[in-house]
XYZ file of C-alpha atoms in Angstrom:
358
model
C -3.877 5.165 -7.810
C -5.038 4.036 -11.452
C -2.999 0.603 -11.690
C -0.976 1.280 -14.759
C 2.781 1.049 -16.145
C 3.247 2.068 -19.177
C 4.537 -0.684 -21.007
C 4.610 -4.020 -23.083
C 4.898 -6.322 -21.123
C 2.804 -9.065 -20.082
C 0.189 -7.996 -17.044
C -1.492 -10.675 -16.611
C -1.294 -14.428 -18.647
C -4.156 -16.896 -18.067
C -3.574 -20.918 -17.815
C -6.926 -22.232 -18.192
C -9.227 -23.007 -21.060
C -7.698 -20.255 -24.719
C -4.667 -18.723 -22.164
C -4.195 -15.344 -22.800
C -1.861 -12.106 -22.314
C -2.629 -9.144 -21.419
C -0.098 -6.815 -21.804
C 0.220 -3.402 -19.440
C -0.975 -1.496 -22.211
C -3.646 -3.785 -23.392
C -4.860 -3.883 -19.661
C -5.020 0.050 -20.145
C -7.105 0.906 -23.144
C -9.120 -1.821 -22.465
C -10.000 0.209 -18.592
C -9.983 3.731 -20.684
C -13.095 2.180 -22.914
C -14.506 1.070 -19.993
C -14.913 3.916 -18.428
C -15.832 5.354 -21.497
C -18.957 2.971 -21.961
C -19.798 3.289 -17.575
C -20.048 6.798 -18.565
C -22.741 5.965 -21.715
C -25.004 4.117 -18.758
C -24.785 7.383 -17.436
C -22.598 7.061 -14.310
C -20.740 10.115 -13.289
C -17.666 10.708 -10.801
C -18.485 9.174 -7.271
C -21.172 6.836 -8.756
C -21.375 4.053 -8.194
C -20.531 0.798 -9.821
C -22.104 -2.622 -8.672
C -20.252 -5.391 -10.195
C -21.580 -8.570 -9.221
C -19.708 -11.495 -11.783
C -17.263 -14.265 -12.221
C -13.841 -13.368 -11.932
C -11.950 -12.299 -15.034
C -9.721 -10.337 -16.415
C -12.164 -8.272 -17.822
C -12.706 -7.725 -13.672
C -9.272 -6.159 -13.618
C -10.118 -3.840 -16.124
C -13.262 -2.848 -14.870
C -12.311 -2.264 -11.560
C -9.356 -0.395 -13.375
C -12.231 1.541 -15.431
C -13.324 2.960 -11.998
C -10.136 3.798 -10.459
C -9.775 5.761 -14.069
C -12.817 7.314 -13.818
C -13.604 8.682 -10.854
C -16.848 6.141 -9.643
C -17.245 3.865 -6.959
C -15.816 -0.234 -7.209
C -18.685 -2.493 -5.664
C -17.714 -5.819 -5.939
C -20.258 -9.007 -4.615
C -19.651 -12.020 -3.961
C -21.375 -14.302 -7.719
C -22.659 -16.883 -5.418
C -25.059 -14.159 -3.961
C -28.874 -15.003 -4.377
C -30.894 -12.471 -5.480
C -32.378 -11.866 -2.016
C -29.216 -11.339 -0.758
C -28.736 -8.982 -3.325
C -31.194 -6.467 -2.714
C -29.494 -5.579 0.608
C -26.796 -4.234 -0.352
C -27.567 -2.682 -4.183
C -30.797 -0.953 -2.967
C -28.080 0.122 0.314
C -25.924 1.560 -2.620
C -28.583 2.644 -5.250
C -25.496 3.007 -8.140
C -26.094 4.505 -11.098
C -25.098 1.265 -12.442
C -25.356 -2.634 -11.802
C -23.192 -5.317 -14.232
C -24.144 -8.918 -14.271
C -23.574 -12.144 -15.768
C -25.748 -12.509 -18.703
C -27.401 -15.519 -17.161
C -28.522 -13.232 -13.497
C -30.274 -11.025 -16.497
C -33.655 -11.644 -16.420
C -33.723 -11.938 -11.930
C -31.431 -8.465 -11.316
C -33.689 -6.290 -13.893
C -36.647 -5.472 -11.984
C -33.930 -4.551 -9.132
C -31.880 -2.430 -11.305
C -34.621 -0.454 -13.085
C -36.490 0.009 -9.311
C -33.332 1.936 -7.787
C -33.575 4.067 -11.372
C -30.095 1.827 -12.199
C -28.804 1.228 -15.285
C -27.726 -3.107 -15.712
C -25.475 -4.269 -18.592
C -24.063 -7.907 -18.326
C -20.554 -8.961 -18.591
C -18.272 -12.595 -19.253
C -14.388 -13.307 -20.067
C -15.765 -15.376 -23.087
C -16.085 -12.394 -24.573
C -19.603 -11.716 -24.347
C -22.752 -9.318 -21.900
C -23.957 -5.998 -23.785
C -21.085 -4.190 -21.559
C -18.187 -6.595 -23.287
C -20.034 -5.181 -26.788
C -20.042 -1.146 -25.342
C -17.099 -1.006 -24.454
C -15.446 -3.181 -27.601
C -16.850 0.076 -29.927
C -15.798 3.216 -27.671
C -11.909 5.363 -28.554
C -9.685 3.889 -26.448
C -7.892 6.329 -24.924
C -9.722 8.419 -22.158
C -8.026 10.613 -19.993
C -7.928 10.023 -16.116
C -10.339 11.787 -13.910
C -8.472 13.132 -10.720
C -9.367 11.362 -7.810
C -8.085 13.029 -4.060
C -6.755 10.757 -1.249
C -9.842 11.232 0.601
C -12.061 10.384 -2.550
C -14.154 6.942 -2.471
C -12.918 4.474 -4.669
C -14.286 1.924 -3.830
C -17.613 0.191 -0.778
C -16.642 -3.788 0.578
C -20.050 -5.170 2.570
C -18.973 -6.748 5.197
C -20.510 -9.773 6.787
C -22.587 -8.360 8.918
C -21.397 -9.892 12.107
C -22.986 -6.793 14.509
C -26.135 -6.408 12.490
C -27.067 -6.716 8.223
C -23.999 -6.348 5.895
C -22.498 -2.452 5.973
C -20.320 -0.889 3.049
C -16.938 0.117 4.292
C -15.522 2.985 2.340
C -12.575 2.738 1.441
C -10.423 5.662 -0.052
C -8.488 6.282 -3.446
C -5.516 7.393 -0.522
C -6.577 4.028 1.690
C -5.430 1.947 -0.546
C -2.553 3.604 -1.935
C -0.431 3.928 1.125
C -2.132 0.313 1.890
C -0.222 -1.332 -1.152
C 2.794 0.958 -0.337
C 3.265 -0.395 2.407
C 3.356 -4.055 0.876
C 5.308 -3.474 -1.555
C 7.718 -2.263 0.750
C 7.719 -4.891 3.224
C 7.413 -7.927 0.864
C 10.203 -6.944 -1.647
C 7.841 -6.787 -4.704
C 9.893 -5.225 -7.968
C 9.117 -6.014 -11.539
C 10.504 -9.409 -11.502
C 8.396 -10.780 -9.044
C 5.014 -12.573 -10.841
C 2.189 -13.683 -8.491
C 0.237 -16.617 -8.724
C -3.648 -15.181 -8.232
C -5.882 -18.333 -7.468
C -7.905 -15.408 -4.902
C -11.665 -14.366 -6.252
C -12.179 -10.831 -6.531
C -14.948 -9.755 -4.537
C -13.104 -8.900 -1.377
C -10.548 -7.274 0.186
C -7.673 -10.575 -0.379
C -8.330 -10.813 -4.010
C -8.557 -7.568 -4.860
C -6.684 -4.999 -3.509
C -3.578 -6.582 -2.077
C -2.873 -9.108 -4.467
C -4.047 -6.585 -7.801
C -2.924 -3.227 -5.799
C 0.887 -4.438 -4.486
C 1.546 -6.600 -7.968
C 0.571 -3.800 -10.383
C 1.954 -0.680 -7.828
C 5.111 -2.801 -8.060
C 4.629 -3.013 -11.903
C 5.416 -7.000 -11.266
C 2.516 -9.457 -13.427
C -0.077 -12.264 -12.336
C -0.307 -16.003 -13.518
C -4.356 -15.484 -13.113
C -6.204 -18.630 -12.392
C -10.126 -18.412 -12.184
C -9.999 -19.895 -9.137
C -7.411 -22.486 -6.896
C -6.946 -25.803 -8.228
C -4.191 -27.462 -6.769
C -2.504 -29.451 -9.848
C -2.690 -25.537 -11.637
C -1.093 -23.467 -8.556
C 1.618 -26.094 -8.315
C 2.257 -25.984 -12.178
C 2.145 -22.485 -12.559
C 5.787 -22.127 -9.398
C 8.239 -22.883 -12.042
C 7.214 -19.868 -13.648
C 6.545 -17.328 -10.886
C 7.517 -16.238 -7.130
C 5.291 -15.318 -4.985
C 2.397 -17.011 -3.849
C -1.826 -15.588 -2.228
C -3.190 -17.275 -0.690
C -5.764 -18.668 2.336
C -4.650 -21.581 4.823
C -6.792 -24.042 3.410
C -4.603 -23.377 0.187
C -1.839 -24.206 2.130
C -2.896 -27.716 3.767
C -4.102 -29.006 0.185
C -0.876 -28.351 -1.835
C 0.875 -29.667 0.921
C -0.949 -32.985 -0.464
C 0.461 -33.068 -3.840
C 3.347 -35.159 -4.310
C 4.777 -32.116 -6.836
C 5.204 -29.548 -4.494
C 8.538 -29.980 -2.970
C 10.360 -29.537 -6.536
C 7.797 -26.828 -7.875
C 8.852 -24.400 -5.255
C 11.961 -24.544 -4.642
C 12.250 -21.765 -6.769
C 9.687 -19.506 -5.447
C 10.276 -16.450 -3.569
C 7.327 -15.915 -0.675
C 4.286 -17.215 0.345
C 1.634 -15.550 2.152
C -1.533 -16.250 4.714
C -4.272 -13.977 5.335
C -7.787 -14.574 5.594
C -8.628 -16.186 8.596
C -5.552 -17.715 11.294
C -2.730 -20.043 10.102
C -2.225 -22.602 12.549
C 1.060 -23.267 13.918
C 0.971 -26.990 12.820
C 0.202 -26.364 9.324
C 3.302 -24.328 8.934
C 5.929 -26.185 10.694
C 4.374 -28.616 7.973
C 4.702 -26.788 4.821
C 8.370 -25.503 6.063
C 9.782 -29.351 6.724
C 8.125 -30.357 2.953
C 9.069 -26.965 1.082
C 11.674 -25.051 2.976
C 9.644 -22.415 3.619
C 7.881 -19.841 6.217
C 4.628 -18.616 4.850
C 4.283 -15.261 5.742
C 1.090 -14.967 7.466
C 0.018 -11.447 8.194
C -3.857 -9.231 9.322
C -5.888 -6.970 7.877
C -9.434 -5.919 8.024
C -11.756 -4.724 5.197
C -12.448 -1.558 6.866
C -8.521 -0.802 6.928
C -6.692 -3.691 4.420
C -3.377 -4.729 5.701
C -1.856 -3.721 9.540
C 0.707 -6.110 10.281
C 2.967 -8.985 8.443
C 5.336 -10.979 9.460
C 8.367 -9.558 8.279
C 10.315 -10.726 4.489
C 13.964 -11.009 6.418
C 14.184 -12.837 9.813
C 11.979 -14.811 11.635
C 8.357 -15.888 10.689
C 6.887 -16.938 14.288
C 4.653 -19.376 13.832
C 1.079 -18.777 14.985
C 1.583 -14.602 15.020
C 1.227 -11.818 12.194
C 4.493 -10.042 13.289
C 4.410 -6.099 13.339
C 2.232 -3.620 12.710
C 3.031 -1.801 8.118
C 4.826 1.273 8.219
C 2.045 3.420 8.195
C -0.487 1.843 10.059
C -0.377 1.951 14.040
C -1.957 -0.985 16.486
C -2.263 -0.703 20.076
C -4.269 -3.403 22.631
C -6.806 -2.056 25.053
C -8.914 -2.853 27.479
C -12.824 -4.307 26.810
C -14.660 -2.004 28.899
C -12.413 1.194 30.372
C -9.569 1.757 27.198
C -6.621 1.512 28.601
C -3.758 0.378 27.054
C -2.669 -2.997 27.941
C 1.091 -3.846 28.327
C 2.324 -7.086 26.056
C 1.301 -9.874 26.693
C -1.924 -9.169 27.500
C -5.074 -9.632 25.728
C -7.766 -7.092 24.343
C -9.350 -4.771 21.901
C -7.054 -4.132 18.885
C -7.185 -0.776 17.529
C -5.429 0.445 14.546
C -4.888 4.099 13.267
C -3.387 4.944 10.045
C -4.339 6.147 6.572
C -5.269 2.873 5.507
C -8.376 2.882 7.876
C -11.422 3.542 5.824
C -13.809 6.702 5.595
C -16.606 5.392 7.338
C -19.536 3.279 6.406
C -21.371 4.057 3.832
C -24.327 6.295 5.003
C -24.614 4.996 8.561
C -22.593 8.233 11.351
C -21.627 5.834 13.363
């Protein structure tokens, strides 16, 4: 999966500050230059690339560069402190660390300790990595990778101890994106309002991978802003968000008119209350589509595109995914209506935790 469609049509456009538009071919060429830049920094296929930068079109290009170069993308929350980063970086042992120029002095000693090269990137055409990629040839032959080869490592929240790196393969990402394109009816005509962060699965793998696999396009917002999202709706068809997005949108006077031409509102990453689901439908005429997933599996279930979207429900399993509910103690499969442990099987399930046997 390398996210390319041969086209001079827009893939992504920003609408804040200085608006920028990137066509599919422009993004592909930038990803090629970045893949070459990573090679210049010493990265080889299979090496981890740790990335802690603010959201920008260049961040997406860097993700695509890792997919094309056979590197393993490790995104980290830009809000993490240097102390918090120590575990993630020493555990992953990346070949290259890319951070915001303002974090360089803090992270240089840590990168040096593990023998990683450090470079900087920011979305305003600044940073040593940005300058390095600018002087690279645009042509790059994508490194062949199989479905079982790692594509990314995302660290879990650590509710059962220190955060663990979930290793997601190319096959995991591709199979899940294919399912979601199908069940959500994505086409080349769709325009997604992208207002999510890109350091976790929702904003990166669900939003970006689905859009790119469908050959659709994105209106790219630096962060969620109610006015900006409502303003973008007349030119868009889909919004992916978290429940708080929808709660805040309900406070906007222009929501009903702006949402009239939208095709789909999707919610995830946290439970959507039935009350919020009902209020949004009554206000806009749109029933929010809720889905369910995990960092380790991608998406597992979704309410239907056509048919009833039940408030408080995440819908049936995706086409390539099997789900069952089992007893917490004995492991016996439970009948419908019972509460127990969720077990998932399918090509979307991760290969394991980084450097953990279990």
